[in-house]
Coordinates of C-alpha atoms in Angstrom, one line a residue:
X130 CA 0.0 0.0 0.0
X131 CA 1.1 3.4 -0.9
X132 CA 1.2 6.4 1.7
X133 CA -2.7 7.1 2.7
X134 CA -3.6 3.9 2.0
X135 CA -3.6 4.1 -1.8
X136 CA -3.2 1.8 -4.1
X137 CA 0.1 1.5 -5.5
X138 CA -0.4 1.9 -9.7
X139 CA 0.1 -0.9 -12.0
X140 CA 3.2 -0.8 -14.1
X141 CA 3.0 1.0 -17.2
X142 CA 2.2 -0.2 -20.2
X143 CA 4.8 1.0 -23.2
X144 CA 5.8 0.8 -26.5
X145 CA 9.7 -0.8 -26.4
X146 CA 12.7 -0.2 -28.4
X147 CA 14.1 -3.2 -30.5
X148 CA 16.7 -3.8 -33.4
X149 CA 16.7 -6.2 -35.8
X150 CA 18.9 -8.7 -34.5
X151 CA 18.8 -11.9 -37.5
X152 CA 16.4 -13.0 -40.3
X153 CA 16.1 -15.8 -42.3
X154 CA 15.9 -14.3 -45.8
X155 CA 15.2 -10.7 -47.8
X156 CA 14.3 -10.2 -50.8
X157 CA 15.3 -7.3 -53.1
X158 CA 14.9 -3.8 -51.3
X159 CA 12.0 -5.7 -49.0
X160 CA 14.4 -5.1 -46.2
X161 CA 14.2 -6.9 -42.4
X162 CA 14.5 -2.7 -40.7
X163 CA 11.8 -1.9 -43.2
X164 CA 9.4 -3.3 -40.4
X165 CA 11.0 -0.6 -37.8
X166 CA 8.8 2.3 -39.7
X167 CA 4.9 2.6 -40.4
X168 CA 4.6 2.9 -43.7
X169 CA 1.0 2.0 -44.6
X170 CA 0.7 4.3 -48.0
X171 CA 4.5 2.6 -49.8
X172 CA 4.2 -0.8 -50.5
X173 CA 7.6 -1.0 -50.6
X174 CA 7.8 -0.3 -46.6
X175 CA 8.0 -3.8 -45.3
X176 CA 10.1 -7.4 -45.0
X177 CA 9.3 -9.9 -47.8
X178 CA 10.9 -13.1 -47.7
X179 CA 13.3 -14.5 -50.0
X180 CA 11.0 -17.6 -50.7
X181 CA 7.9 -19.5 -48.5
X182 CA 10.1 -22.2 -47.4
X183 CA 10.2 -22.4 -44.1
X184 CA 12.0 -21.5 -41.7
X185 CA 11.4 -17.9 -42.3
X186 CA 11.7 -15.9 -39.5
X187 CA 12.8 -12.3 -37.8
X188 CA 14.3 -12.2 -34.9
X189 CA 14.0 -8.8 -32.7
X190 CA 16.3 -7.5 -29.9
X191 CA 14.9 -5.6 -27.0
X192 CA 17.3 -2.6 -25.9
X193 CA 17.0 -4.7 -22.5
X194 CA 15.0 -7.3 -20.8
X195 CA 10.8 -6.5 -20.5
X196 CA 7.6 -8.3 -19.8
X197 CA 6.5 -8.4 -23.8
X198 CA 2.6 -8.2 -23.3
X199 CA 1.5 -7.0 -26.8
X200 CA 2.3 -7.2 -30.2
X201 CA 0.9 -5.0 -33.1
X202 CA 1.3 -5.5 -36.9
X203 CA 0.8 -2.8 -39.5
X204 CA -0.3 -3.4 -43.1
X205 CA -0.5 -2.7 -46.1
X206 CA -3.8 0.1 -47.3
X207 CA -5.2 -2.6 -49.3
X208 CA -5.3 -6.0 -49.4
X209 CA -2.0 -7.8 -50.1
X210 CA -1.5 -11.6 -51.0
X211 CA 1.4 -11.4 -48.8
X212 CA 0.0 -11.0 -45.2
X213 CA 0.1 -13.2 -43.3
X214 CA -3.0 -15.6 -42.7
X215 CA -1.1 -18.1 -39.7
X216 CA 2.0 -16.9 -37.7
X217 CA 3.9 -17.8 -34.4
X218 CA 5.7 -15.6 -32.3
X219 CA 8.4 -17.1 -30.2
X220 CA 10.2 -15.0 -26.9
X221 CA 13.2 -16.2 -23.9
X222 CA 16.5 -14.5 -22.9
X223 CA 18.2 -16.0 -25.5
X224 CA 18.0 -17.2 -29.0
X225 CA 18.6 -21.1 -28.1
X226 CA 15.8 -21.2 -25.8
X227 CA 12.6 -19.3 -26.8
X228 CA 9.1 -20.1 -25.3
X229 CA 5.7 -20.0 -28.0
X230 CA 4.0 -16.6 -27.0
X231 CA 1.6 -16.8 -29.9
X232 CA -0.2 -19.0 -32.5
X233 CA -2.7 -16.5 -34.6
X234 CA -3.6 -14.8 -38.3
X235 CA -3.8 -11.8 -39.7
X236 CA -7.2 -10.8 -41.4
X237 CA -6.0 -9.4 -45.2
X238 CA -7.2 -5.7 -44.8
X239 CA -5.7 -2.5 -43.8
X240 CA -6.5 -2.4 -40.0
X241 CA -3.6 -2.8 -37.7
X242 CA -3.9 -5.6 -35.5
X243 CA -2.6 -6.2 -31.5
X244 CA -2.5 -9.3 -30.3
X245 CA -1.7 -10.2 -26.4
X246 CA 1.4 -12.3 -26.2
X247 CA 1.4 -14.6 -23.3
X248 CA 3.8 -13.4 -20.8
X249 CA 3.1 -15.1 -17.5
X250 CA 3.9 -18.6 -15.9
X251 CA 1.6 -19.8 -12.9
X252 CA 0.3 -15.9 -12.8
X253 CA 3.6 -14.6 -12.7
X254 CA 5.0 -12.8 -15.1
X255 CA 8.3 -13.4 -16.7
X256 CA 10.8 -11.2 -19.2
X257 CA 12.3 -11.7 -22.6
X258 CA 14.9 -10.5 -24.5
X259 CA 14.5 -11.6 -27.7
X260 CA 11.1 -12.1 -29.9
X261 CA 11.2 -14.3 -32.9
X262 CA 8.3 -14.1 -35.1
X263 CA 7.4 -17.0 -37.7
X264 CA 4.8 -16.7 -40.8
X265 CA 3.8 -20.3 -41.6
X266 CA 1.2 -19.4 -44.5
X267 CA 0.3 -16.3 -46.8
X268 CA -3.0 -15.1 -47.5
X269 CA -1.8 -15.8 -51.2
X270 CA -1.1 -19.3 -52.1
X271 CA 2.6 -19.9 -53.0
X272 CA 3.4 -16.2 -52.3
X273 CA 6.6 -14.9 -50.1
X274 CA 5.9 -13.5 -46.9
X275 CA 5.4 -9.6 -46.1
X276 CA 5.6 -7.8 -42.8
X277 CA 4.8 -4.3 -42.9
X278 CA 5.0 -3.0 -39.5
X279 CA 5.9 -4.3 -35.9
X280 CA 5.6 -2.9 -32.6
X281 CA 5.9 -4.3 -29.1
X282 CA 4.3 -2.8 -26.3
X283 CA 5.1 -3.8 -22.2
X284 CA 6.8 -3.3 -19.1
X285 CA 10.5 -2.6 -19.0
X286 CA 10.9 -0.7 -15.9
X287 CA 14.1 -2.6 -14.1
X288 CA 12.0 -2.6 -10.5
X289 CA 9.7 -4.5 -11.9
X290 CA 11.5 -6.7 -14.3
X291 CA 14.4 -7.3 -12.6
X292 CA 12.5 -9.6 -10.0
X293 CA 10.7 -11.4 -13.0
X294 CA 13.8 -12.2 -14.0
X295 CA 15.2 -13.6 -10.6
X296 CA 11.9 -15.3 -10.4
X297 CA 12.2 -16.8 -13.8
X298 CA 15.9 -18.1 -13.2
X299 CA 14.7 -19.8 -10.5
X300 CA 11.9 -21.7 -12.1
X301 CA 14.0 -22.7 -15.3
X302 CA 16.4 -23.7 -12.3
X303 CA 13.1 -25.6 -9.9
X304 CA 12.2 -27.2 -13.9
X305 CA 15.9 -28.6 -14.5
X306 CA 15.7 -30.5 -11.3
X307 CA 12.2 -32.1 -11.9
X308 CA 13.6 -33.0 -15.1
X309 CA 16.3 -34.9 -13.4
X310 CA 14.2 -35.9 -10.8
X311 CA 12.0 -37.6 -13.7
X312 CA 14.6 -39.3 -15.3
X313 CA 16.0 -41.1 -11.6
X314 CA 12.7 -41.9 -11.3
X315 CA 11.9 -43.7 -14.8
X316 CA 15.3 -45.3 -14.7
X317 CA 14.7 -46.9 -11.0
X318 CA 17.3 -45.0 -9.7
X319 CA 16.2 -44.7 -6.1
X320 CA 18.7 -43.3 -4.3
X321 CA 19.9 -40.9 -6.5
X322 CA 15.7 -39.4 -6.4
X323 CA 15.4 -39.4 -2.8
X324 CA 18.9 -37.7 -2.2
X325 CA 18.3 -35.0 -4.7
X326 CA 14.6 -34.4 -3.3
X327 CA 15.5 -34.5 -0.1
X328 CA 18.5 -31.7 -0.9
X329 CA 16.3 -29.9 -3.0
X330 CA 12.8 -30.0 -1.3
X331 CA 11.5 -29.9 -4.7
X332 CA 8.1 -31.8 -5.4
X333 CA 8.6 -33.7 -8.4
X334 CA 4.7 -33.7 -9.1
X335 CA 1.1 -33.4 -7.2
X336 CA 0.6 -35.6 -4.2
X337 CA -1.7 -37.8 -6.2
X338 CA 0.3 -38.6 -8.9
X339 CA 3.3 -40.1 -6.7
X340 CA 0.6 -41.9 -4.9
X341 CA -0.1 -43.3 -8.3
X342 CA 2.7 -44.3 -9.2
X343 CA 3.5 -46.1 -6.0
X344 CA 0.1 -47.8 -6.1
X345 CA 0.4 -48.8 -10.0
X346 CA 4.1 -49.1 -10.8
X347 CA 6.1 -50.1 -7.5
X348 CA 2.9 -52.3 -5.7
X349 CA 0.8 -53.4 -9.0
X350 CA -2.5 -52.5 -7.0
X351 CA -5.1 -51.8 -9.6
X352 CA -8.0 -51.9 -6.9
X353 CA -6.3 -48.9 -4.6
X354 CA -5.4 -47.0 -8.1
X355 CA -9.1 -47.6 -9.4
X356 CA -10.0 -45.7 -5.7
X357 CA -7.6 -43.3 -5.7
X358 CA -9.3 -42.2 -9.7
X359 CA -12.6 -42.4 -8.0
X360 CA -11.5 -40.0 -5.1
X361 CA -9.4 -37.7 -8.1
X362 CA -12.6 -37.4 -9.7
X363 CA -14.5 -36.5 -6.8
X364 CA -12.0 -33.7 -5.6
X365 CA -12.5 -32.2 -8.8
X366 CA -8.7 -32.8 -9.9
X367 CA -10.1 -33.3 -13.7
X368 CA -12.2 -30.5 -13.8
X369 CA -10.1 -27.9 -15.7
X370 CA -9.2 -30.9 -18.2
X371 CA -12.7 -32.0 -18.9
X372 CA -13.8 -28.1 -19.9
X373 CA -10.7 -27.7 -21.9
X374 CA -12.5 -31.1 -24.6
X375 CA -14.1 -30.6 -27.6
X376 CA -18.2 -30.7 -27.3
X377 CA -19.7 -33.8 -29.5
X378 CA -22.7 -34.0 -30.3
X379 CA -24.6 -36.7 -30.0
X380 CA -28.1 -37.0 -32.4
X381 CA -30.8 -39.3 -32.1
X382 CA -33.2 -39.6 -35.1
X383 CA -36.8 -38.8 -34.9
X384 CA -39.2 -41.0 -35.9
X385 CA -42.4 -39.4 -35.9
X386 CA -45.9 -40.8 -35.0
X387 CA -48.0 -42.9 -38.2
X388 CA -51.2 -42.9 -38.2
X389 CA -53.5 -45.5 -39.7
X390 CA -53.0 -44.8 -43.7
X391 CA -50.2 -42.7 -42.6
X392 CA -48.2 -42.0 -46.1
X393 CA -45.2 -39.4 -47.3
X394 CA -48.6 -36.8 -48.1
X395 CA -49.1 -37.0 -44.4
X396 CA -45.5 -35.5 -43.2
X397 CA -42.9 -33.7 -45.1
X398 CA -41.1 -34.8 -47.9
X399 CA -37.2 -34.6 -48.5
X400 CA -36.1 -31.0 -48.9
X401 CA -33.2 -28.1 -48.4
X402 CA -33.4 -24.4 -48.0
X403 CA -36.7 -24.8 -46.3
X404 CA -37.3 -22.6 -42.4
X405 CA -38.4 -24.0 -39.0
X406 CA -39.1 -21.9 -36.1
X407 CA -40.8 -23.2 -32.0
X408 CA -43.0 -22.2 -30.5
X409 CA -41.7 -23.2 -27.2
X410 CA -44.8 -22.5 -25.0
X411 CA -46.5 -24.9 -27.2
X412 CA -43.6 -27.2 -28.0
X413 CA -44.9 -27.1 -31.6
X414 CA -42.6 -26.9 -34.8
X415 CA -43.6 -25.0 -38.2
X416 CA -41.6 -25.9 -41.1
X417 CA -42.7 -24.1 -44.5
X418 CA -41.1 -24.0 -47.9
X419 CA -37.8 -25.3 -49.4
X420 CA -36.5 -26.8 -52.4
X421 CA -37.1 -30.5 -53.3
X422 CA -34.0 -31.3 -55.9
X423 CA -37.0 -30.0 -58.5
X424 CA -38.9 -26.8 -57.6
X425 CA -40.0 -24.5 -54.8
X426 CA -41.9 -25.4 -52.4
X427 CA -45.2 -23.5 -50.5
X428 CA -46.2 -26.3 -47.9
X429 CA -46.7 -25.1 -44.7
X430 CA -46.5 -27.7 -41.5
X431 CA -46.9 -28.0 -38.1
X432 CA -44.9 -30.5 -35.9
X433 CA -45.9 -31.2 -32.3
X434 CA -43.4 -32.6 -29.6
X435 CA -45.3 -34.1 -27.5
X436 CA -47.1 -35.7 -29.4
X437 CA -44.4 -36.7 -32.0
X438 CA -46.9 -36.1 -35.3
X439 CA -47.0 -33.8 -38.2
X440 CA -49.7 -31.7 -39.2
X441 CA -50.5 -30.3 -42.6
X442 CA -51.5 -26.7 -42.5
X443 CA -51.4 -26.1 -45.9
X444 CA -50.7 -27.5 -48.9
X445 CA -49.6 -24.1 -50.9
X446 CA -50.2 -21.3 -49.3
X447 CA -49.7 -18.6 -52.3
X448 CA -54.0 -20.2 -52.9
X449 CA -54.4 -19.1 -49.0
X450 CA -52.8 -15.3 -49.7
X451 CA -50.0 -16.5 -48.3
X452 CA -46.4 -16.3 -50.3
X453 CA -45.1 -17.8 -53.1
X454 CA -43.3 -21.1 -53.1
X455 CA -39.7 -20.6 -51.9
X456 CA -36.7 -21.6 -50.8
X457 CA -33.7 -19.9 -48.6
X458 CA -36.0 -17.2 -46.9
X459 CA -35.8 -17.0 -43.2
X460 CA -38.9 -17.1 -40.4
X461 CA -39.2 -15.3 -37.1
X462 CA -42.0 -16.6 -34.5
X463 CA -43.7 -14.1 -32.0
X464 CA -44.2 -16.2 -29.1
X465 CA -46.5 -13.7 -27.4
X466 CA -48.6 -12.6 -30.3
X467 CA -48.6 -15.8 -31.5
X468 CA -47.1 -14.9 -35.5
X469 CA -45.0 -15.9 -37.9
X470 CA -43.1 -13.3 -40.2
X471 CA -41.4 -14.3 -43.4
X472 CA -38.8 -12.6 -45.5
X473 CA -37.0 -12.9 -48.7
X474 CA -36.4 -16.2 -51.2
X475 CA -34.1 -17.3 -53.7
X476 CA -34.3 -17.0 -57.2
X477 CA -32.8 -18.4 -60.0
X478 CA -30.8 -16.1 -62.6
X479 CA -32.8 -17.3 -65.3
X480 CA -35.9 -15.8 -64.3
X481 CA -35.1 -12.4 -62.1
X482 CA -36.9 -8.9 -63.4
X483 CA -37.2 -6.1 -61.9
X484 CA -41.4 -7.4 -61.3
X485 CA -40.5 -10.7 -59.6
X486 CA -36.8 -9.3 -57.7
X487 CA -39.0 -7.5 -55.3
X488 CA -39.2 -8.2 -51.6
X489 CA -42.5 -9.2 -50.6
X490 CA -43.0 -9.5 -46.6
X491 CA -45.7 -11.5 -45.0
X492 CA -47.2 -12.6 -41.6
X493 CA -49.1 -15.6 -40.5
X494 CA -51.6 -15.5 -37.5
X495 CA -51.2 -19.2 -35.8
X496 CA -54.7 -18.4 -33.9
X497 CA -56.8 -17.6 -37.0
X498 CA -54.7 -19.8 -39.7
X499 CA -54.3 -16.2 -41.9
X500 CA -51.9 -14.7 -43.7
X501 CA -51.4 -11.0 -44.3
X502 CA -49.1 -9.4 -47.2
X503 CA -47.3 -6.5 -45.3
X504 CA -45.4 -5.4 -47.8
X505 CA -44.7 -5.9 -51.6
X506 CA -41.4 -4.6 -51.7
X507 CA -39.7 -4.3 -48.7
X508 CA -37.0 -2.3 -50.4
X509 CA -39.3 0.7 -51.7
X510 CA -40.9 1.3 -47.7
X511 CA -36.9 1.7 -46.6
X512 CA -36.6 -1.8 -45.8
X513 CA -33.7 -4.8 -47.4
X514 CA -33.8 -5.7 -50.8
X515 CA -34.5 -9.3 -52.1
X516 CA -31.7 -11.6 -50.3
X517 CA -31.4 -14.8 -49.4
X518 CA -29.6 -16.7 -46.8
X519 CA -29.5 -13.9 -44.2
X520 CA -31.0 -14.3 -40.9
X521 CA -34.4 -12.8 -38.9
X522 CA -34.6 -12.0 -35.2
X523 CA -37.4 -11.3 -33.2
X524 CA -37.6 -8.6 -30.4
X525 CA -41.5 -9.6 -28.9
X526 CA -41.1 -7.3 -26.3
X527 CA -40.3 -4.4 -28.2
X528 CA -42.1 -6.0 -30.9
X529 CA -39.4 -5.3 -33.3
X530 CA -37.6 -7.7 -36.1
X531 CA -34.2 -7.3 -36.6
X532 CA -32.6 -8.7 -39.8
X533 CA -29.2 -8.8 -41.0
X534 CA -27.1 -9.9 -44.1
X535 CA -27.9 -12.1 -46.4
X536 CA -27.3 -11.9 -50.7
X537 CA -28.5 -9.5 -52.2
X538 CA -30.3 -10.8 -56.0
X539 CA -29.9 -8.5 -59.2
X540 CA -31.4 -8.5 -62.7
X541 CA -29.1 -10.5 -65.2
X542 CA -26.7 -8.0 -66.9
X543 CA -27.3 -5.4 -64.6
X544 CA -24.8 -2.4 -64.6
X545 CA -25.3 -1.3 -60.8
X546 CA -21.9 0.2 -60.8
X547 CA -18.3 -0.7 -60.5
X548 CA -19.6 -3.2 -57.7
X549 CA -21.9 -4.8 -60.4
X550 CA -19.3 -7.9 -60.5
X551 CA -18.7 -8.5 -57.1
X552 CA -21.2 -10.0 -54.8
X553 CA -23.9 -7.2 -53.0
X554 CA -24.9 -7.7 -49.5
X555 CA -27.5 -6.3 -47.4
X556 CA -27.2 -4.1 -43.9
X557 CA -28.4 -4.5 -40.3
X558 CA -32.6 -3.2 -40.8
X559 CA -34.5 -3.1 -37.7
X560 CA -38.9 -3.7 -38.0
X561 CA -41.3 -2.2 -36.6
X562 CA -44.0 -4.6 -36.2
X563 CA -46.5 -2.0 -34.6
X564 CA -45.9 0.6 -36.9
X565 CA -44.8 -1.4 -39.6
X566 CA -41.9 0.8 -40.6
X567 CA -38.3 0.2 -41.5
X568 CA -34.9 1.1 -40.2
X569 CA -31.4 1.0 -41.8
X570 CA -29.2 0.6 -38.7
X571 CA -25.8 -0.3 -40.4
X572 CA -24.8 -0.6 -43.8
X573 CA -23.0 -3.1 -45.2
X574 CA -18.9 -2.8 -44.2
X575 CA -16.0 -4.0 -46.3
X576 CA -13.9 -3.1 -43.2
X577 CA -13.2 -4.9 -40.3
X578 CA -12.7 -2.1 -37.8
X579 CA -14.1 -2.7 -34.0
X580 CA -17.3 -0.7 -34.9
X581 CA -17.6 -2.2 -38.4
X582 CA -20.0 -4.5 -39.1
X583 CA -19.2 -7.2 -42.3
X584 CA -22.4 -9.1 -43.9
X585 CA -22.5 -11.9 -45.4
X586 CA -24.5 -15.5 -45.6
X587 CA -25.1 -18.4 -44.0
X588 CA -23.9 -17.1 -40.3
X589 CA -26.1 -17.2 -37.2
X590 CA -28.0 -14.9 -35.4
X591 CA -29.4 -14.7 -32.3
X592 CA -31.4 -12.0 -29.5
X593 CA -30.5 -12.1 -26.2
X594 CA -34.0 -10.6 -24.9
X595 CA -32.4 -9.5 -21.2
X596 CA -28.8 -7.8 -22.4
X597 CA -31.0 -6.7 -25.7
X598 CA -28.1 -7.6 -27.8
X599 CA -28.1 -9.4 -31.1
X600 CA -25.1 -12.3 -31.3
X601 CA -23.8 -13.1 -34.6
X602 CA -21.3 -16.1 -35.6
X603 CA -19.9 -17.3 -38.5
X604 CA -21.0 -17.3 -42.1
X605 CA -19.2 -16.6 -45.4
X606 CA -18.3 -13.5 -47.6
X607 CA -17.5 -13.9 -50.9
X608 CA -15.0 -16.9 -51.4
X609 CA -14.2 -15.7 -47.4
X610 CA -15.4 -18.5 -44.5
X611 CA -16.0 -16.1 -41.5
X612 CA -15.1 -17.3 -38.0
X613 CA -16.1 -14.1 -35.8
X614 CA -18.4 -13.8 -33.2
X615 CA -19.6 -10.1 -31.9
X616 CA -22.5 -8.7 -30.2
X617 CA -24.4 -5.8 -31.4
X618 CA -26.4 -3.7 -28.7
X619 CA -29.6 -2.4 -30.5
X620 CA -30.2 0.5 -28.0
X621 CA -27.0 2.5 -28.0
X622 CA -25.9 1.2 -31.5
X623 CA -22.1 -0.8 -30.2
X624 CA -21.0 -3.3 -31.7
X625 CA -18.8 -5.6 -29.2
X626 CA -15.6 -8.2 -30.9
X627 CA -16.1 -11.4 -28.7
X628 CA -13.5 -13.2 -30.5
X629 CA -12.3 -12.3 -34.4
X630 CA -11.7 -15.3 -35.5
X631 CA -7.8 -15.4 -35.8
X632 CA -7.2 -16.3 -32.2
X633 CA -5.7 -20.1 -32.1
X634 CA -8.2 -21.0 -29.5
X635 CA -11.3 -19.2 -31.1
X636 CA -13.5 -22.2 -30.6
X637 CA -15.6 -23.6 -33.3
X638 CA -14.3 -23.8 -37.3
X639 CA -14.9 -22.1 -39.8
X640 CA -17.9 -22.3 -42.2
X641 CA -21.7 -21.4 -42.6

C-alpha cells in the first residue's frame, strides 16, 4: 500500500525499443529494418521473404530485458497476398531457448492488428529478451511472406523486471531438477531421487500422482489405483481438463408418430433451403417452404413434440394469400402474439426482373390460420432488398424484427456500378412490427474495424432478450469463411468483438 492507503499503480504499459537482431531471408529492397517504420501508403515499406520455405523468420532484440505483453502488426492500405494468414511468435532470454507466446492470423485488410502475447507462468509474469516471429502461411497461395510494420508494447521498468527475472531463473532452475528428478525416477534410480529431493525440497509432481505411481508401478495394485481415480474425480482434480474437450454432439433420429393410412402426403417430404421456427410454449414446430432437388416449395406444417406427429397446415399457401413457393428465406416466430413473419427467397438467374426481384413480406396468425401481405417490396418502404440466406430475429417485447445480411439478388446483366461484378450484400434493418416501418441501422462494411460490421450468408444470429443484444457467428463472404463472433447492442448502437476469428483457441471452425 502506498502512503494514505492508496493503491500503488500498476506498471506501465509501453511501447519498447528493439533492433533487428537476425532474419532468415530478404528479398530485393523488401528489407528486415523496413518493419521498424509505419509505412502503410508505400508498399515497398515492409520485410518480404526471400521464398515461403520455411524456416522464415525475424528475430528482434529488446534494448534490455521487458515483460512483452503486446504485439501490433501494421499493413499494407489494401489488401495484399502477402499477409500473413497463420503466424507464431516465439520470446526467452536468449535465441537457443525461446518459449511460444503466440499462434494467430492476420485478417487481409488495412487495420492494424494487436494481439496479447502470453507473458506469464503460474500468474507470474516473466521477461524476454529476444522475440522471434514466424509466418507459416500467406493469404496468397505460393506467395513470399510480407511484414509491414511491428511494434511491441510492455513493461520494461528494471523494478519490476528485474525480480521477474530472478523469479524466472529460478523456475528454469526448480524445472531442470524435476527433469532430473523424472529421469531417476523412470530409470529406477532410487537413491539418486530421494537424495536430490530431499536436498532440493523440490516436489517432483502433485501428491496424487506419486501416490499413483507407487500404487500402479512399484505395488501393481489396480483396486487402490481404481479408488484413488474415483477419489481424483470426486476432488474435482479433472475438472479444468474436462472443460478444456471438444463438445460432441450426440443426435438421435426422430421417428415421428403414423397414423392409420399414414403415407409421405401425411408428413414432409425430403427438402433443403426450407425454415423452422418453436414455439416453445406450445412445444410445436412449423416448417414451410424449401427446395425439393426439383422446384420450390409452398407447404406449410406443423410438428408437435409431444405428441411426436406432423400436421399439414397447408398445402400451398400462395392459394391461401399467403407467399409464393420458396426456398432460402428465413422465419421469425412471436411467441406472445402468436405470428410468424417471413422474408426474402431465392431466385434463380434465369428468371429475375425487376417485377419478380421485389421483396414481398408476409405474416401468419397461428390463432386464426391467416396470412397477411405487409409489404410488396420491402426495399421501396426503406426496408432490405431481395436476399437470401440472411438471418431474422425477433424482439417480442419491443415487438421489433431485426434482420441482417444475407445476398443481395440482381437483374441478369445489370450495370449497378463498379460493384456490379462483385457480390452485394445487405445491412443491419430493424422492424417495426406496430408501426410497420423500416430502419437502416448499419450498412453493409468492407472493413473490419471494431465498430464495423461485415455481412455476409449463412452465419447465425441470435437476440438475447435480457442484455438486448443481437449475437452473430460465422458465415461466409465472398469466397471468405468467416469465423467471428460479436454482439451488437440495439439501443446505443455498439458493436462488441467477442473473439475475431484469428485467435488459435477461437473455438468452433470455420464455415456457414
Amino acid at each position: 500500500m502506498a502512503a494514505g492507503g492508496a493503491v500503488a499503480a500498476a506498471p506501465e504499459c509501453r511501447l519498447l525499443p528493439y533492433a533487428l537482431h537476425k532474419w532468415s531471408s530478404f528479398s530485393s529492397t523488401y528489407l528486415p529494418e523496413n518493419i521498424l517504420v509505419d509505412k502503410p501508403n508505400d508498399q515497398s515499406s515492409r520485410w518480404s521473404s526471400e521464398s515461403n520455405y520455411p524456416p522464415q523468420y525475424l528475430v528482434l532484440k529488446l534494448e534490455r530485458p521487458a515483460i512483452v505483453q503486446n504485439i501490433t502488426f501494421g499493413k499494407y492500405e489494401k489488401t495484399h497476398v502477402c499477409n500473413l494468414k497463420k503466424f507464431k511468435v516465439f520470446g526467452g532470454m536468449n535465441e537457443e531457448n525461446m518459449t511460444e507466446l503466440l499462434s494467430s492470423g492476420l485478417k487481409n485488410d488495412y487495420n492494424k492488428e494487436t494481439f496479447t502475447l502470453k507473458h506469464k507462468i503460474d500468474e507470474q509474469m516473466f521477461p524476454c529478451r529476444f522475440i522471434k516471429i514466424v509466418p507459416l502461411l500467406s493469404w496468397g497461395p505460393s506467395f513470399n511472406f510480407s511484414i509491414w510494420y511491428v511494434e511491441l508494447s510492455g513493461i520494461d521498468d528494471p523494478d519490476v523486471v528485474q525480480p521477474c527475472l530472478n523469479w524466472y531463473s529460478k523456475y528454469r532452475e526448480q524445472e531442470a531438477i524435476r527433469l532430473c528428478l523424472k529421469h531417476f525416477r523412470q530409470h529406477n534410480y532410487t537413491e539418486a531421487f530421494e537424495s536430490l529431493q530431499k536436498k532440493t525440497k523440490i516436489a517432483l509432481e502433485h501428491p496424487m500422482l506419486t501416490d499413483l505411481h507407487d500404487k500402479l508401478v512399484l505395488k501393481g495394485d489396480f483396486d487402490a489405483c481404481e479408488e484413488l481415480i474415483e477419489k481424483a474425480v470426486n476432488d474435482g482434480l479433472f475438472n479444468q481438463y474436462i472443460s478444456q474437450q471438444e463438445y460432441k454432439p450426440r443426435w438421435s433420429q426422430i421417428i415421428p408418430k403414423s397414423t392409420k393410412g399414414d403415407g409421405e402426403d401425411n408428413r414432409p417430404g425430403m427438402r433443403g433451403g426450407h425454415q423452422m421456427v418453436i414455439d416453445v410454449q406450445t412445444e410445436t414446430v412449423y416448417l414451410f417452404g424449401g427446395w425439393d432437388g426439383t422446384q420450390d416449395l409452398a407447404d406449410f406444417w406443423a410438428y408437435s413434440v409431444k405428441e411426436n406427429q406432423w400436421t399439414c397446415i397447408s398445402r400451398d399457401t400462395e392459394k391461401e394469400n399467403g407467399p409464393s413457393a420458396r426456398s432460402c428465406h428465413k422465419m421469425c416466430i412471436d411467441i406472445q402474439r402468436r405470428q410468424i413473419y417471413t422474408l426474402g427467397r431465392y431466385l434463380d438467374s434465369s428468371v429475375r426482373n425487376s417485377k419478380s426481384l421485389k421483396s414481398d413480406f408476409y405474416r401468419y396468425d397461428i390463432d386464426t390460420n391467416t396470412w397477411m401481405l405487409l409489404s410488396e417490396d420491402t426495399a421501396a418502404d426503406g426496408g432490405p432488398k431481395l436476399v437470401f440466406d440472411h438471418q431474422m430475429c425477433m424482439d417480442s417485447e419491443k415487438h421489433m424484427i431485426y434482420t441482417f445480411g444475407g445476398r443481395i439478388l440482381t437483374c441478369n446483366g445489370s450495370v449497378d456500378d463498379s460493384r456490379a461484378s462483385e457480390p452485394q450484400f445487405s445491412g443491419l434493418f430493424a422492424f417495426n412490427c406496430q408501426c410497420q416501418t423500416w430502419k437502416l441501422l448499419r450498412e453493409d462494411s468492407c472493413n473490419a474495424g471494431p465498430e464495423d460490421i461485415q455481412s455476409r450468408i449463412g452465419h447465425c444470429m441470435l437476440f438475447h432478450s435480457k442484455n438486448r443484444c443481437l449475437y452473430v457467428f460465422g458465415g461466409q463472404r465472398s469466397k471468405t469463411y468467416l469465423n467471428d463472433f460479436f454482439s451488437y447492442d440495439v439501443d446505443s448502437d455498439h458493436v462488441d468483438i467477442i473473439s475475431d476469428g484469428t485467435k488459435k483457441d477461437s473455438g468452433m471452425g470455420k464455415g456457414i
